[in-house]
C-alpha angles and dihedrals in degrees: 000000000000123000092248091054090048090052089048091051092050093048092046090048092050092049090050092050093047093046092047092048092050090051092048091052094055105025100161097061101047105066092109091044090056092054092045096047094044093048095046092046092052092046093050091048090051092048090049090053091048092050089048090051095050094045103041119345097068087071094050133086107261092015092132089069088062089055092050092046091050094050093046095047091047090051091049088052091052090047091051092053089054092058096080095106096037119111117265096249091068092049090051091050089048092051091046091050093049094048093042094050093045090049092049091051091048092050091049090049090050092051090050091047091050090053089055093046093245129133109292109152096088092049094049093048090049090049094048092049091050092050090049090051089050090052090048089054091051095047094051097037101155103043122102091197092057092046090055091043092050092051095044093047090049090049093048092047093048090050091052091048090050091053091048091050090052092059096041117106114253113236116223122201115219119201114204 
């Protein structure tokens, strides 16, 4: 990882932690902000994947998967932005689904990394925390305060993980 990318990871992580902390301090006023930030983040991620596909990935093996991922993530972002007037129970199920799916993927990556004798502990902890946040969302399904707390805790934890990843040594594989 280059120094510029490391600085970007640290700055992004700090912004995520500050934003998550601010949302946790005043949870009742930020319901719309959660929907807006989640939707815009997903849309920007989808656009980034689409730009990557059209600039580089279309010439790569498996590049079509990048196109599909970009379109799907962009559509999920648009769908999220349309959830402003939807009852809270659907938002909680949506948050639980996102955290649960993300946690499941992280746990599966950690298991695969452990099989290849690579670093896996950070991935498994991230996955377990995401699954716990999903379960917290499901237990307190009808509470706005818990929805905000779940999102802000997930944001704070992801920011901390991003900062940790910035300072982690990059492993390089040498083929002799």
